[in-house]
Amino acid sequence: MSAVAAAPTQAALAHALDEAQRSATPTEQLPATEQIGLDAAYAVQHAIIARRQSRGERIAGVKLGFTSLAKARQMGVDDIIIGTITDAMRAPDGGRFDRSACIHPRIEPEVAYLLGADLDGEDPSDERALAAAIAGVAPALEIIDSRYRDFRFTYGDVVADNTSAAAYVVGPWRPVQSVSNRAVRLSAGTTVVTGSTAAILGDPVRALHALLDMCRRRNIPLRAGQVVLAGAATAAVPLTPGVTSCDVAGIGAVSVRGVR
Ligand code: OOG
Ligand code: MG
């Protein structure tokens, strides 16, 4: 008999990641010999969301990750990922966010889209269907908090961990307009990071096409009223006590105050 421990089941991994999030205590990455495939990793993510739904949370939308080179390089990952956001993860614009709910929270500037129509199995190259389904855009902040020790993970690890999603803040919605090539400024105390929405796949609208493609392949429904986070335009910074704000030129600003 082999002395090697059996690979954890998807349910066991979902349990470990969910408990790590609830207790704000890091968990171990899967050992290299026990890496799970991408389908299994998404199954774990969806099992975590099912656990959250059983506690009364509702799906509020989706988020894309690693749509910018800055993020992909920062985390050593080289392909887009999709995660799920729930109503319990939403923090109010200008409100407080309790850092002690997290393990090692980071924050990053994003652009959010509001879906005005259901998008099921849509052709990702259908510009008109996409344009007709977008009801608004807004500046956004995402708080990410890997449940893995030292914020380190493989591609499969981070997909299983619901793409490190912890919380998000959406600024005032504006009618749809192009958000290509807008200056992005993230300020957190004395830390200021600048970038451009062009960092998000060249134009955040491309993130929407990538999203449709992913959702079609993975059978993920997109519903009117849901929020889509297009992915960070710059590398993430630690979420420190005090106000962090994100300005997207011509679109608006959004902020959150880290407390504790
Ligand atoms: C994964 C989440 C990536 C983004 O905007 O690129 C992401 C991570 O960096 O821990 O949300
Ligand atoms: Mg993000």
Short mmCIF file of C-alpha atoms and ligand atoms in Angstrom, two decimals:
data_model
loop_
_atom_site.label_atom_id
_atom_site.label_comp_id
_atom_site.label_asym_id
_atom_site.label_seq_id
_atom_site.Cartn_x
_atom_site.Cartn_y
_atom_site.Cartn_z
CA MET A 1 0.00 0.00 0.00
CA SER A 2 1.24 3.47 -0.78
CA ALA A 3 2.17 5.76 2.11
CA VAL A 4 1.03 8.78 0.10
CA ALA A 5 -2.16 10.31 1.49
CA ALA A 6 -5.18 10.22 -0.79
CA ALA A 7 -5.89 13.44 -2.71
CA PRO A 8 -8.56 15.44 -0.94
CA THR A 9 -11.97 15.19 -2.51
CA GLN A 10 -13.52 18.24 -4.10
CA ALA A 11 -15.93 18.45 -1.16
CA ALA A 12 -13.06 18.34 1.35
CA LEU A 13 -11.21 21.09 -0.49
CA ALA A 14 -14.34 23.23 -0.69
CA HIS A 15 -14.82 22.73 3.04
CA ALA A 16 -11.20 23.67 3.84
CA LEU A 17 -11.30 26.82 1.69
CA ASP A 18 -14.71 27.88 2.99
CA GLU A 19 -13.60 27.41 6.62
CA ALA A 20 -10.34 29.27 5.93
CA GLN A 21 -12.41 32.20 4.68
CA ARG A 22 -14.87 32.10 7.58
CA SER A 23 -12.18 31.85 10.24
CA ALA A 24 -9.69 34.18 8.48
CA THR A 25 -7.02 31.50 8.88
CA PRO A 26 -4.84 30.46 5.94
CA THR A 27 -4.93 26.95 4.53
CA GLU A 28 -2.25 24.99 2.68
CA GLN A 29 -1.94 24.87 -1.09
CA LEU A 30 -2.45 21.48 -2.72
CA PRO A 31 0.90 19.70 -2.98
CA ALA A 32 2.40 19.55 -6.48
CA THR A 33 1.62 15.83 -6.64
CA GLU A 34 -2.08 16.42 -5.92
CA GLN A 35 -2.88 19.27 -8.29
CA ILE A 36 -6.43 19.03 -9.57
CA GLY A 37 -7.55 19.73 -13.13
CA LEU A 38 -9.32 22.89 -14.18
CA ASP A 39 -12.78 21.31 -14.31
CA ALA A 40 -12.32 19.98 -10.77
CA ALA A 41 -11.06 23.39 -9.62
CA TYR A 42 -14.19 25.11 -10.97
CA ALA A 43 -16.31 22.38 -9.34
CA VAL A 44 -14.67 23.23 -6.00
CA GLN A 45 -15.37 26.95 -6.56
CA HIS A 46 -19.01 26.19 -7.28
CA ALA A 47 -19.23 23.95 -4.20
CA ILE A 48 -17.96 26.86 -2.08
CA ILE A 49 -20.62 29.13 -3.58
CA ALA A 50 -23.28 26.47 -2.88
CA ARG A 51 -22.16 26.46 0.77
CA ARG A 52 -22.44 30.25 0.88
CA GLN A 53 -25.89 30.10 -0.72
CA SER A 54 -26.99 27.59 1.90
CA ARG A 55 -26.10 30.28 4.47
CA GLY A 56 -28.41 32.74 2.72
CA GLU A 57 -26.02 34.52 0.35
CA ARG A 58 -27.16 35.31 -3.15
CA ILE A 59 -25.10 35.39 -6.32
CA ALA A 60 -24.50 39.03 -7.29
CA GLY A 61 -22.37 38.52 -10.36
CA VAL A 62 -19.02 37.41 -11.64
CA LYS A 63 -15.45 38.63 -11.67
CA LEU A 64 -12.63 38.13 -14.08
CA GLY A 65 -9.05 37.79 -12.97
CA PHE A 66 -5.67 38.11 -14.64
CA THR A 67 -7.08 40.18 -17.48
CA SER A 68 -4.09 42.50 -17.09
CA LEU A 69 -0.42 41.69 -17.48
CA ALA A 70 0.29 43.59 -14.25
CA LYS A 71 -1.83 41.13 -12.28
CA ALA A 72 -0.75 38.03 -14.15
CA ARG A 73 2.89 38.93 -13.55
CA GLN A 74 2.33 39.82 -9.91
CA MET A 75 0.85 36.40 -9.21
CA GLY A 76 2.80 34.32 -11.75
CA VAL A 77 -0.34 33.13 -13.54
CA ASP A 78 -0.86 33.45 -17.27
CA ASP A 79 -4.50 32.88 -18.16
CA ILE A 80 -7.84 34.49 -17.37
CA ILE A 81 -9.96 33.10 -14.53
CA ILE A 82 -13.58 33.63 -13.56
CA GLY A 83 -14.94 33.85 -10.04
CA THR A 84 -18.31 34.36 -8.38
CA ILE A 85 -19.33 37.34 -6.25
CA THR A 86 -22.22 37.30 -3.76
CA ASP A 87 -24.32 39.99 -2.13
CA ALA A 88 -22.51 39.41 1.17
CA MET A 89 -19.22 40.45 -0.45
CA ARG A 90 -20.47 43.89 -1.42
CA ALA A 91 -19.19 46.77 0.71
CA PRO A 92 -20.82 50.20 0.41
CA ASP A 93 -19.08 52.96 -1.54
CA GLY A 94 -17.43 55.23 1.04
CA GLY A 95 -18.19 52.69 3.78
CA ARG A 96 -16.04 50.71 6.19
CA PHE A 97 -14.49 47.33 5.63
CA ASP A 98 -13.31 45.24 8.56
CA ARG A 99 -9.84 43.98 7.67
CA SER A 100 -9.96 41.46 10.50
CA ALA A 101 -12.47 39.45 8.44
CA CYS A 102 -9.57 38.68 6.09
CA ILE A 103 -6.24 36.85 6.25
CA HIS A 104 -4.00 39.19 4.22
CA PRO A 105 -6.30 41.47 2.23
CA ARG A 106 -5.17 43.34 -0.87
CA ILE A 107 -7.09 45.87 -2.92
CA GLU A 108 -7.10 46.62 -6.64
CA PRO A 109 -8.76 49.08 -9.04
CA GLU A 110 -11.36 47.71 -11.42
CA VAL A 111 -14.13 48.66 -13.84
CA ALA A 112 -17.59 47.18 -13.18
CA TYR A 113 -20.37 46.54 -15.69
CA LEU A 114 -24.06 46.19 -14.83
CA LEU A 115 -25.99 43.62 -16.85
CA GLY A 116 -29.36 44.84 -18.07
CA ALA A 117 -30.38 41.56 -19.70
CA ASP A 118 -29.78 37.84 -19.31
CA LEU A 119 -26.90 36.54 -21.41
CA ASP A 120 -27.11 32.80 -21.82
CA GLY A 121 -24.90 30.95 -24.21
CA GLU A 122 -24.42 34.14 -26.20
CA ASP A 123 -21.96 34.24 -29.08
CA PRO A 124 -18.93 36.00 -27.58
CA SER A 125 -18.28 37.86 -30.84
CA ASP A 126 -21.81 39.27 -31.08
CA GLU A 127 -21.14 42.98 -30.42
CA ARG A 128 -24.78 43.98 -30.65
CA ALA A 129 -26.05 41.44 -28.16
CA LEU A 130 -23.31 42.47 -25.78
CA ALA A 131 -23.87 46.23 -26.16
CA ALA A 132 -27.62 45.75 -25.66
CA ALA A 133 -27.06 43.79 -22.45
CA ILE A 134 -24.84 46.33 -20.68
CA ALA A 135 -26.88 48.77 -18.57
CA GLY A 136 -24.09 50.77 -16.94
CA VAL A 137 -20.44 51.08 -16.02
CA ALA A 138 -18.81 52.18 -12.78
CA PRO A 139 -15.43 52.48 -11.13
CA ALA A 140 -14.90 49.65 -8.66
CA LEU A 141 -12.51 48.31 -6.05
CA GLU A 142 -11.95 44.66 -5.40
CA ILE A 143 -10.61 43.30 -2.13
CA ILE A 144 -8.90 39.97 -2.67
CA ASP A 145 -7.77 37.65 0.09
CA SER A 146 -6.22 34.36 -0.92
CA ARG A 147 -7.18 31.67 1.53
CA TYR A 148 -3.78 30.08 0.90
CA ARG A 149 -0.77 30.64 3.11
CA ASP A 150 1.48 33.50 1.96
CA PHE A 151 -0.93 34.45 -0.87
CA ARG A 152 0.72 31.83 -3.09
CA PHE A 153 -1.11 29.52 -5.46
CA THR A 154 -1.14 27.71 -8.77
CA TYR A 155 -3.75 28.37 -11.44
CA GLY A 156 -5.89 25.46 -10.21
CA ASP A 157 -5.52 26.53 -6.56
CA VAL A 158 -6.77 30.06 -7.21
CA VAL A 159 -9.71 28.92 -9.35
CA ALA A 160 -10.77 26.54 -6.55
CA ASP A 161 -10.42 29.42 -4.05
CA ASN A 162 -13.03 31.43 -5.96
CA THR A 163 -10.25 33.56 -7.46
CA SER A 164 -9.37 35.07 -4.05
CA ALA A 165 -12.66 37.04 -4.09
CA ALA A 166 -13.34 38.63 -0.69
CA ALA A 167 -15.26 41.88 -1.22
CA TYR A 168 -15.99 44.55 -3.79
CA VAL A 169 -17.14 48.15 -3.85
CA VAL A 170 -18.93 49.72 -6.80
CA GLY A 171 -19.07 53.49 -7.40
CA PRO A 172 -21.98 55.35 -9.01
CA TRP A 173 -23.25 53.69 -12.18
CA ARG A 174 -23.10 55.73 -15.35
CA PRO A 175 -24.83 55.14 -18.65
CA VAL A 176 -22.80 52.91 -20.89
CA GLN A 177 -19.90 54.55 -22.56
CA SER A 178 -16.55 53.43 -23.77
CA VAL A 179 -14.06 52.97 -20.97
CA SER A 180 -11.10 52.36 -23.24
CA ASN A 181 -7.84 54.14 -22.48
CA ARG A 182 -8.91 55.82 -19.25
CA ALA A 183 -6.34 56.76 -16.63
CA VAL A 184 -6.77 54.72 -13.44
CA ARG A 185 -5.48 55.93 -10.10
CA LEU A 186 -5.51 53.88 -6.92
CA SER A 187 -4.59 55.76 -3.72
CA ALA A 188 -4.14 54.10 -0.38
CA GLY A 189 -2.57 56.48 2.14
CA THR A 190 0.83 57.42 0.74
CA THR A 191 0.72 54.63 -1.84
CA VAL A 192 -0.44 55.74 -5.27
CA VAL A 193 -0.57 53.33 -8.19
CA THR A 194 -1.46 54.57 -11.65
CA GLY A 195 -2.40 52.70 -14.77
CA SER A 196 -4.88 52.64 -17.60
CA THR A 197 -7.99 50.68 -18.46
CA ALA A 198 -6.04 49.73 -21.59
CA ALA A 199 -4.19 47.31 -19.30
CA ILE A 200 -7.39 45.23 -19.14
CA LEU A 201 -7.01 43.13 -22.31
CA GLY A 202 -6.43 46.35 -24.30
CA ASP A 203 -9.98 47.55 -23.50
CA PRO A 204 -12.31 46.37 -20.68
CA VAL A 205 -14.97 45.55 -23.29
CA ARG A 206 -12.71 42.69 -24.36
CA ALA A 207 -13.06 41.34 -20.85
CA LEU A 208 -16.78 41.07 -21.53
CA HIS A 209 -16.16 39.07 -24.68
CA ALA A 210 -13.77 36.84 -22.75
CA LEU A 211 -16.43 36.49 -20.07
CA LEU A 212 -19.09 35.39 -22.55
CA ASP A 213 -16.68 32.87 -23.96
CA MET A 214 -15.88 31.46 -20.48
CA CYS A 215 -19.53 31.43 -19.41
CA ARG A 216 -20.55 29.62 -22.55
CA ARG A 217 -17.83 27.01 -22.13
CA ARG A 218 -18.51 26.51 -18.42
CA ASN A 219 -22.30 26.82 -18.53
CA ILE A 220 -22.37 29.80 -16.20
CA PRO A 221 -25.58 31.83 -16.54
CA LEU A 222 -25.38 35.64 -16.63
CA ARG A 223 -28.48 37.41 -15.35
CA ALA A 224 -29.93 40.92 -15.62
CA GLY A 225 -28.97 42.92 -12.53
CA GLN A 226 -25.67 41.12 -12.04
CA VAL A 227 -22.38 42.95 -11.65
CA VAL A 228 -19.32 42.02 -13.71
CA LEU A 229 -15.87 42.97 -12.44
CA ALA A 230 -13.58 43.19 -15.47
CA GLY A 231 -10.31 42.59 -13.60
CA ALA A 232 -7.70 44.84 -12.04
CA ALA A 233 -5.95 47.45 -14.17
CA THR A 234 -2.84 47.46 -11.94
CA ALA A 235 -1.14 45.16 -9.46
CA ALA A 236 -2.93 44.86 -6.10
CA VAL A 237 -1.66 46.64 -2.97
CA PRO A 238 -2.13 45.65 0.69
CA LEU A 239 -5.43 46.89 2.15
CA THR A 240 -4.24 49.17 4.94
CA PRO A 241 -6.25 50.99 7.63
CA GLY A 242 -7.70 54.22 6.21
CA VAL A 243 -9.25 55.22 2.93
CA THR A 244 -8.40 53.58 -0.38
CA SER A 245 -9.87 55.16 -3.49
CA CYS A 246 -9.98 54.39 -7.16
CA ASP A 247 -10.49 57.05 -9.83
CA VAL A 248 -11.19 56.16 -13.43
CA ALA A 249 -10.87 59.28 -15.59
CA GLY A 250 -14.21 60.45 -16.94
CA ILE A 251 -16.07 57.58 -15.23
CA GLY A 252 -15.86 58.49 -11.54
CA ALA A 253 -14.46 57.47 -8.19
CA VAL A 254 -15.14 54.90 -5.49
CA SER A 255 -13.65 54.42 -2.05
CA VAL A 256 -13.62 52.24 1.04
CA ARG A 257 -12.17 52.70 4.52
CA GLY A 258 -10.20 49.77 5.89
CA VAL A 259 -10.71 49.51 9.63
CA ARG A 260 -9.04 47.38 12.38
C1 OOG B 1 -6.52 36.36 -7.96
C2 OOG B 1 -7.57 37.32 -8.41
C3 OOG B 1 -7.19 38.12 -9.65
C4 OOG B 1 -7.80 40.28 -10.91
O1 OOG B 1 -8.49 41.31 -10.93
O2 OOG B 1 -6.87 40.08 -11.70
C5 OOG B 1 -8.10 39.27 -9.85
C6 OOG B 1 -5.45 36.99 -7.10
O3 OOG B 1 -4.71 37.87 -7.56
O4 OOG B 1 -5.31 36.56 -5.93
O5 OOG B 1 -9.08 39.46 -9.17
MG MG B 2 -9.79 41.52 -9.29
#
